[in-house]
Tab-separated table of C-alpha atoms in Angstrom:
chain	number	residue	atom	x	y	z
A	1	UNK	CA	126.421	-18.621	117.533
A	2	UNK	CA	125.242	-15.128	116.926
A	3	UNK	CA	126.393	-12.281	118.851
A	4	UNK	CA	124.405	-9.181	119.586
A	5	UNK	CA	126.188	-5.967	119.406
A	6	UNK	CA	125.018	-2.748	120.854
A	7	UNK	CA	125.926	0.633	119.506
A	8	UNK	CA	126.465	3.255	122.002
A	9	UNK	CA	124.727	6.518	121.339
A	10	UNK	CA	126.964	9.335	120.219
A	11	UNK	CA	125.943	11.347	123.364
A	12	UNK	CA	127.207	8.483	125.722
A	13	UNK	CA	129.762	9.727	127.906
A	14	UNK	CA	128.701	13.229	127.825
A	15	UNK	CA	126.618	14.751	130.504
A	16	UNK	CA	123.052	15.746	129.411
A	17	UNK	CA	122.844	19.410	129.609
A	18	UNK	CA	120.292	20.407	132.209
A	19	UNK	CA	117.478	22.713	131.010
A	20	UNK	CA	117.852	26.150	132.544
A	21	UNK	CA	115.489	26.726	135.475
A	22	UNK	CA	112.937	29.306	134.533
A	23	UNK	CA	112.304	32.038	136.953
A	24	UNK	CA	108.604	31.655	137.945
A	25	UNK	CA	108.202	35.360	138.443
A	26	UNK	CA	108.912	35.884	134.678
A	27	UNK	CA	105.899	33.795	133.853
A	28	UNK	CA	103.551	36.184	135.567
A	29	UNK	CA	102.266	38.894	133.191
A	30	UNK	CA	103.837	42.177	134.405
A	31	UNK	CA	100.797	44.148	133.556
A	32	UNK	CA	98.713	41.939	136.024
A	33	UNK	CA	101.198	42.748	138.770
A	34	UNK	CA	101.069	46.519	137.861
A	35	UNK	CA	97.265	46.374	138.001
A	36	UNK	CA	97.318	44.761	141.353
A	37	UNK	CA	99.841	47.231	142.768
A	38	UNK	CA	97.866	50.143	141.495
A	39	UNK	CA	94.704	48.962	143.048
A	40	UNK	CA	96.442	48.599	146.450
A	41	UNK	CA	98.102	52.108	146.305
A	42	UNK	CA	94.745	53.721	145.083
A	43	UNK	CA	92.820	51.995	147.723
A	44	UNK	CA	95.265	53.211	150.411
A	45	UNK	CA	95.307	56.824	149.042
A	46	UNK	CA	91.463	57.048	148.981
A	47	UNK	CA	91.168	55.295	152.414
A	48	UNK	CA	93.336	58.012	153.876
A	49	UNK	CA	90.689	60.545	152.637
A	50	UNK	CA	87.806	58.512	154.116
A	51	UNK	CA	86.800	57.264	150.571
A	52	UNK	CA	86.490	53.687	149.304
A	53	UNK	CA	87.854	52.489	145.956
A	54	UNK	CA	85.756	49.445	146.007
A	55	UNK	CA	82.350	51.227	146.487
A	56	UNK	CA	79.686	50.386	144.036
A	57	UNK	CA	79.800	53.865	142.441
A	58	UNK	CA	83.579	53.713	142.067
A	59	UNK	CA	83.523	50.292	140.498
A	60	UNK	CA	80.835	51.280	138.063
A	61	UNK	CA	82.714	54.460	137.140
A	62	UNK	CA	85.952	52.434	136.422
A	63	UNK	CA	84.224	49.730	134.449
A	64	UNK	CA	82.221	52.173	132.291
A	65	UNK	CA	85.417	54.041	131.432
A	66	UNK	CA	87.256	50.856	130.720
A	67	UNK	CA	84.459	49.461	128.479
A	68	UNK	CA	84.450	52.578	126.265
A	69	UNK	CA	88.189	52.543	125.807
A	70	UNK	CA	88.243	48.750	125.763
A	71	UNK	CA	86.198	48.392	122.668
A	72	UNK	CA	88.512	50.556	120.751
A	73	UNK	CA	91.706	49.078	122.224
A	74	UNK	CA	90.568	45.563	121.323
A	75	UNK	CA	90.409	46.560	117.596
A	76	UNK	CA	93.634	48.436	117.845
A	77	UNK	CA	95.362	45.405	119.231
A	78	UNK	CA	94.448	43.442	116.041
A	79	UNK	CA	95.851	45.956	113.610
A	80	UNK	CA	99.048	46.518	115.708
A	81	UNK	CA	99.702	42.832	115.955
A	82	UNK	CA	99.700	42.882	111.966
A	83	UNK	CA	102.337	45.720	112.281
A	84	UNK	CA	99.887	48.444	111.342
A	85	UNK	CA	97.876	50.958	113.314
A	86	UNK	CA	94.626	53.049	113.050
A	87	UNK	CA	94.530	56.703	113.870
A	88	UNK	CA	90.858	57.209	112.771
A	89	UNK	CA	89.195	55.281	115.573
A	90	UNK	CA	88.144	58.288	117.383
A	91	UNK	CA	86.629	59.843	114.240
A	92	UNK	CA	84.920	56.666	113.398
A	93	UNK	CA	83.378	56.452	116.928
A	94	UNK	CA	82.064	59.922	116.366
A	95	UNK	CA	80.622	59.273	113.068
A	96	UNK	CA	79.068	56.003	114.244
A	97	UNK	CA	77.326	57.813	117.169
A	98	UNK	CA	75.884	60.385	114.862
A	99	UNK	CA	74.732	57.904	112.273
A	100	UNK	CA	72.996	55.760	114.929
A	101	UNK	CA	71.215	58.707	116.610
A	102	UNK	CA	70.128	60.243	113.238
A	103	UNK	CA	68.868	56.966	111.859
A	104	UNK	CA	67.094	55.978	115.097
A	105	UNK	CA	65.653	59.496	115.461
A	106	UNK	CA	64.053	58.489	118.807
A	107	UNK	CA	61.941	55.686	117.287
A	108	UNK	CA	62.402	52.279	119.168
A	109	UNK	CA	61.325	50.481	115.958
A	110	UNK	CA	64.538	51.805	114.264
A	111	UNK	CA	67.030	50.569	116.825
A	112	UNK	CA	68.223	47.631	114.851
A	113	UNK	CA	68.454	49.748	111.640
A	114	UNK	CA	70.483	52.425	113.379
A	115	UNK	CA	72.821	49.823	114.936
A	116	UNK	CA	73.355	48.202	111.566
A	117	UNK	CA	73.960	51.513	109.778
A	118	UNK	CA	76.441	52.549	112.392
A	119	UNK	CA	78.420	49.392	112.345
A	120	UNK	CA	78.198	49.244	108.534
A	121	UNK	CA	79.578	52.735	108.123
A	122	UNK	CA	82.435	51.938	110.483
A	123	UNK	CA	83.242	48.656	108.688
A	124	UNK	CA	83.329	50.492	105.407
A	125	UNK	CA	85.902	52.958	106.808
A	126	UNK	CA	87.997	50.015	107.979
A	127	UNK	CA	87.644	48.420	104.475
A	128	UNK	CA	88.855	51.743	102.958
A	129	UNK	CA	91.831	51.934	105.258
A	130	UNK	CA	92.808	48.279	104.704
A	131	UNK	CA	92.511	48.555	100.839
A	132	UNK	CA	94.455	51.782	100.604
A	133	UNK	CA	97.145	50.401	102.893
A	134	UNK	CA	97.659	47.096	101.117
A	135	UNK	CA	96.851	47.682	97.494
A	136	UNK	CA	98.136	51.236	97.066
A	137	UNK	CA	101.147	50.717	99.473
A	138	UNK	CA	100.359	53.806	101.532
A	139	UNK	CA	101.587	53.639	105.124
A	140	UNK	CA	98.793	52.959	107.669
A	141	UNK	CA	99.727	56.057	109.567
A	142	UNK	CA	99.058	58.275	106.537
A	143	UNK	CA	95.993	56.316	105.415
A	144	UNK	CA	94.202	56.322	108.777
A	145	UNK	CA	95.146	59.900	109.538
A	146	UNK	CA	93.752	60.892	106.097
A	147	UNK	CA	90.518	59.061	106.479
A	148	UNK	CA	90.181	60.537	110.054
A	149	UNK	CA	90.586	64.115	108.611
A	150	UNK	CA	87.986	63.393	105.894
A	151	UNK	CA	85.539	62.237	108.516
A	152	UNK	CA	86.356	65.299	110.710
A	153	UNK	CA	85.746	67.668	107.825
A	154	UNK	CA	82.390	66.044	107.086
A	155	UNK	CA	81.248	66.120	110.728
A	156	UNK	CA	82.357	69.707	111.267
A	157	UNK	CA	80.517	70.804	108.189
A	158	UNK	CA	77.263	68.770	108.449
A	159	UNK	CA	76.993	68.112	112.093
A	160	UNK	CA	78.770	70.868	114.179
A	161	UNK	CA	76.662	70.016	117.232
A	162	UNK	CA	74.625	67.163	118.648
A	163	UNK	CA	72.124	65.739	116.259
A	164	UNK	CA	69.517	62.896	116.343
A	165	UNK	CA	68.218	61.202	119.252
A	166	UNK	CA	68.363	57.694	120.845
A	167	UNK	CA	65.296	56.013	122.248
A	168	UNK	CA	65.160	55.299	125.833
A	169	UNK	CA	65.186	51.570	125.183
A	170	UNK	CA	68.617	51.855	123.552
A	171	UNK	CA	69.959	53.969	126.364
A	172	UNK	CA	69.947	50.809	128.468
A	173	UNK	CA	73.161	49.837	126.643
A	174	UNK	CA	74.927	52.698	128.427
A	175	UNK	CA	73.257	52.540	131.822
A	176	UNK	CA	71.959	49.156	132.611
A	177	UNK	CA	73.869	47.176	135.223
A	178	UNK	CA	73.810	43.644	136.534
A	179	UNK	CA	74.820	44.133	140.130
A	180	UNK	CA	77.901	46.437	139.908
A	181	UNK	CA	78.658	45.184	136.387
A	182	UNK	CA	77.674	47.495	133.585
A	183	UNK	CA	76.207	45.673	130.578
A	184	UNK	CA	78.759	47.413	128.356
A	185	UNK	CA	81.625	46.021	130.368
A	186	UNK	CA	80.160	42.549	130.193
A	187	UNK	CA	79.934	42.837	126.409
A	188	UNK	CA	83.492	44.124	126.266
A	189	UNK	CA	84.796	41.135	128.197
A	190	UNK	CA	82.817	38.687	126.067
A	191	UNK	CA	84.245	40.306	122.911
A	192	UNK	CA	87.692	40.178	124.423
A	193	UNK	CA	87.397	36.605	125.153
A	194	UNK	CA	86.162	35.912	121.610
A	195	UNK	CA	89.075	37.932	120.213
A	196	UNK	CA	91.664	35.998	122.211
A	197	UNK	CA	90.070	32.790	121.126
A	198	UNK	CA	90.201	33.965	117.538
A	199	UNK	CA	93.830	34.984	117.829
A	200	UNK	CA	94.999	31.685	119.376
A	201	UNK	CA	92.657	29.059	117.958
A	202	UNK	CA	91.898	30.017	114.358
A	203	UNK	CA	93.776	30.353	110.996
A	204	UNK	CA	93.027	34.032	110.793
A	205	UNK	CA	94.542	34.679	114.189
A	206	UNK	CA	97.721	32.733	113.448
A	207	UNK	CA	97.848	34.688	110.213
A	208	UNK	CA	97.894	37.982	112.056
A	209	UNK	CA	100.788	37.000	114.186
A	210	UNK	CA	102.628	35.777	111.112
A	211	UNK	CA	101.964	38.910	109.132
A	212	UNK	CA	103.074	41.054	112.084
A	213	UNK	CA	106.287	38.908	112.596
A	214	UNK	CA	107.563	38.926	109.031
A	215	UNK	CA	105.106	39.794	106.160
A	216	UNK	CA	107.553	38.424	103.561
A	217	UNK	CA	107.898	35.093	105.261
A	218	UNK	CA	104.153	34.879	105.869
A	219	UNK	CA	103.510	35.557	102.162
A	220	UNK	CA	105.981	32.865	101.156
A	221	UNK	CA	104.296	30.598	103.481
A	222	UNK	CA	101.007	30.860	101.534
A	223	UNK	CA	99.224	33.305	103.891
A	224	UNK	CA	97.174	35.892	102.047
A	225	UNK	CA	98.683	38.841	103.844
A	226	UNK	CA	96.584	41.568	102.184
A	227	UNK	CA	93.324	39.929	103.134
A	228	UNK	CA	94.547	39.375	106.751
A	229	UNK	CA	95.531	43.055	107.056
A	230	UNK	CA	92.274	44.314	105.496
A	231	UNK	CA	90.229	42.154	107.882
A	232	UNK	CA	92.132	43.406	110.838
A	233	UNK	CA	91.356	47.055	109.784
A	234	UNK	CA	87.811	46.218	109.215
A	235	UNK	CA	87.369	44.630	112.657
A	236	UNK	CA	89.224	47.627	114.285
A	237	UNK	CA	86.846	50.132	112.753
A	238	UNK	CA	83.901	48.023	113.652
A	239	UNK	CA	84.935	47.904	117.294
A	240	UNK	CA	85.301	51.775	117.102
A	241	UNK	CA	81.777	51.832	115.808
A	242	UNK	CA	80.597	49.766	118.791
A	243	UNK	CA	82.211	52.452	121.063
A	244	UNK	CA	80.308	55.076	119.160
A	245	UNK	CA	77.000	53.218	119.842
A	246	UNK	CA	77.931	53.143	123.537
A	247	UNK	CA	78.695	56.974	123.505
A	248	UNK	CA	75.284	57.592	121.712
A	249	UNK	CA	73.521	55.510	124.321
A	250	UNK	CA	75.050	57.488	127.207
A	251	UNK	CA	74.638	60.865	125.545
A	252	UNK	CA	71.165	59.946	124.238
A	253	UNK	CA	72.176	61.726	121.012
A	254	UNK	CA	74.938	61.840	118.362
A	255	UNK	CA	78.025	63.857	119.144
A	256	UNK	CA	81.031	64.668	116.979
A	257	UNK	CA	83.717	67.019	118.069
A	258	UNK	CA	83.460	66.091	121.769
A	259	UNK	CA	84.310	62.461	120.802
A	260	UNK	CA	86.997	62.756	118.338
A	261	UNK	CA	88.653	65.321	120.459
A	262	UNK	CA	88.913	63.147	123.524
A	263	UNK	CA	91.964	61.421	122.188
A	264	UNK	CA	90.758	57.822	122.030
A	265	UNK	CA	93.147	57.060	119.152
A	266	UNK	CA	96.302	57.713	121.230
A	267	UNK	CA	94.847	56.294	124.378
A	268	UNK	CA	94.015	53.062	122.597
A	269	UNK	CA	97.525	52.803	121.228
A	270	UNK	CA	98.885	53.462	124.699
A	271	UNK	CA	96.716	50.753	126.208
A	272	UNK	CA	97.838	48.208	123.517
A	273	UNK	CA	101.510	48.928	124.062
A	274	UNK	CA	101.144	49.082	127.830
A	275	UNK	CA	99.494	45.674	127.595
A	276	UNK	CA	102.609	44.113	126.192
A	277	UNK	CA	101.784	44.105	122.475
A	278	UNK	CA	104.894	45.090	120.487
A	279	UNK	CA	104.363	48.173	118.348
A	280	UNK	CA	106.206	46.439	115.596
A	281	UNK	CA	103.697	43.627	115.540
A	282	UNK	CA	103.860	39.964	115.772
A	283	UNK	CA	103.749	39.651	119.612
A	284	UNK	CA	101.065	40.418	122.196
A	285	UNK	CA	97.516	39.756	122.911
A	286	UNK	CA	94.074	41.028	123.960
A	287	UNK	CA	94.422	39.964	127.612
A	288	UNK	CA	97.214	42.425	128.271
A	289	UNK	CA	95.314	45.078	126.588
A	290	UNK	CA	92.201	44.686	128.816
A	291	UNK	CA	94.537	44.811	131.928
A	292	UNK	CA	96.078	48.017	130.625
A	293	UNK	CA	92.629	49.529	129.927
A	294	UNK	CA	91.638	48.667	133.424
A	295	UNK	CA	94.817	50.451	134.735
A	296	UNK	CA	93.981	53.560	132.811
A	297	UNK	CA	90.402	53.519	134.063
A	298	UNK	CA	91.640	53.292	137.752
A	299	UNK	CA	94.108	56.085	137.230
A	300	UNK	CA	91.374	58.359	135.736
A	301	UNK	CA	88.979	57.553	138.570
A	302	UNK	CA	91.723	58.078	141.150
A	303	UNK	CA	92.693	61.324	139.696
A	304	UNK	CA	89.030	62.559	139.561
A	305	UNK	CA	88.430	61.609	143.220
A	306	UNK	CA	91.709	63.302	144.300
A	307	UNK	CA	90.752	66.249	142.266
A	308	UNK	CA	94.083	66.567	140.599
A	309	UNK	CA	94.791	69.476	138.256
A	310	UNK	CA	94.070	68.361	134.635
A	311	UNK	CA	97.588	69.467	133.527
A	312	UNK	CA	99.374	67.468	136.199
A	313	UNK	CA	96.864	64.616	135.507
A	314	UNK	CA	98.063	64.329	131.916
A	315	UNK	CA	101.708	64.661	133.014
A	316	UNK	CA	101.274	61.925	135.629
A	317	UNK	CA	99.465	59.779	133.146
A	318	UNK	CA	102.167	60.083	130.515
A	319	UNK	CA	104.932	59.399	133.048
A	320	UNK	CA	103.319	56.363	134.263
A	321	UNK	CA	102.749	54.968	130.761
A	322	UNK	CA	106.346	55.760	129.674
A	323	UNK	CA	107.718	54.212	132.921
A	324	UNK	CA	105.582	51.142	132.590
A	325	UNK	CA	106.475	50.540	128.915
A	326	UNK	CA	110.169	51.006	129.703
A	327	UNK	CA	109.997	48.568	132.608
A	328	UNK	CA	108.190	46.048	130.389
A	329	UNK	CA	110.727	46.505	127.531
A	330	UNK	CA	113.611	46.102	130.055
A	331	UNK	CA	112.091	42.887	131.381
A	332	UNK	CA	111.930	41.372	127.960
A	333	UNK	CA	115.685	41.885	127.492
A	334	UNK	CA	117.464	38.481	127.892
A	335	UNK	CA	121.177	38.867	128.804
A	336	UNK	CA	121.799	35.304	127.565
A	337	UNK	CA	120.856	36.462	124.106
A	338	UNK	CA	123.685	38.852	123.766
A	339	UNK	CA	125.294	38.868	120.385
A	340	UNK	CA	128.469	36.712	120.071
A	341	UNK	CA	130.935	38.497	117.924
A	342	UNK	CA	133.502	35.766	117.847
A	343	UNK	CA	132.252	32.267	117.798
A	344	UNK	CA	134.490	29.295	118.911
A	345	UNK	CA	134.613	27.022	115.802
A	346	UNK	CA	137.025	24.570	117.257
A	347	UNK	CA	134.784	23.086	119.974
A	348	UNK	CA	132.252	20.326	118.835
A	349	UNK	CA	129.311	22.176	120.311
A	350	UNK	CA	129.889	24.955	117.974
A	351	UNK	CA	128.762	22.868	115.010
A	352	UNK	CA	125.347	22.074	116.693
A	353	UNK	CA	122.441	24.102	115.529
A	354	UNK	CA	121.106	26.756	117.937
A	355	UNK	CA	118.094	25.766	120.079
A	356	UNK	CA	114.680	26.464	118.789
A	357	UNK	CA	113.123	29.620	120.369
A	358	UNK	CA	109.577	30.057	121.410
A	359	UNK	CA	106.974	31.695	119.215
A	360	UNK	CA	105.862	35.225	119.370
A	361	UNK	CA	102.628	34.890	121.137
A	362	UNK	CA	102.103	35.869	124.692
């Protein structure tokens, strides 16, 4: 007569550890809450003056501002995710606007040629930045600052003032609306959705997170790190070129100093960091960047309507950005992950491996 023996599992007799309950508020992106709070506060402030934040003119103004900075910030997000940055985006936007206006020269038949030339020049600058950074080992801060100064010298020498003209058919890119939605804002949102899909669903997007997380581990894992970083810089400059096309459409001509002096480079970095992307790379996303761009657009529109002094406007803007980023960083600190200086090696649980942590994407 055979007997069946059952082996008790090793974990029998021990209570199964209950998974820690996650605070549902921590799953809500803080930047979305900040945007909602800002809209409520701005609406109350303007309502006290008899104005309406949600009027058609105000919405169009906010979305137009946001689309211009949004194009640049989307590209900046990609390079920062790869633990790099691009300080030449403002100069690239100015160069692209001039190239488009000069090539079009007011002729509707040359619109496509002007668009291709502007985006091609912008992509070439990004290719230069990426190759110098990866192949020559020059830090991206120096590389992009140097390329930006080269473009500035060229524009100041050859195009000290407005040059070229944009045909009226192309100006629709800057002024056409569908309801209260500017076409430029719709294009920005479509590109943002495509960028988010690329980051989370394609091999290139996964490689960008890996390169930003740890470039040595990414290289040992078989990822072509140089090619990933070069592509990120090319896409960043191309997005700056698209912003230059929007500026050319709104100004109806190509402009140099007025564009690169507007500070789009630092504003785009501020939007990316405010949106939750780590400046050290490897974590973040385009969704947070778009929300941060909308916050900056609402702030600028609010300051204009309240007629705040430009000096105090910049001070308030800087204080709000620093406070928001500090609050975001504070929220990411997990007290349970405090470093253990003396581990108890006598208990059985000390021999168990640490639990796996979540990935770096958000």
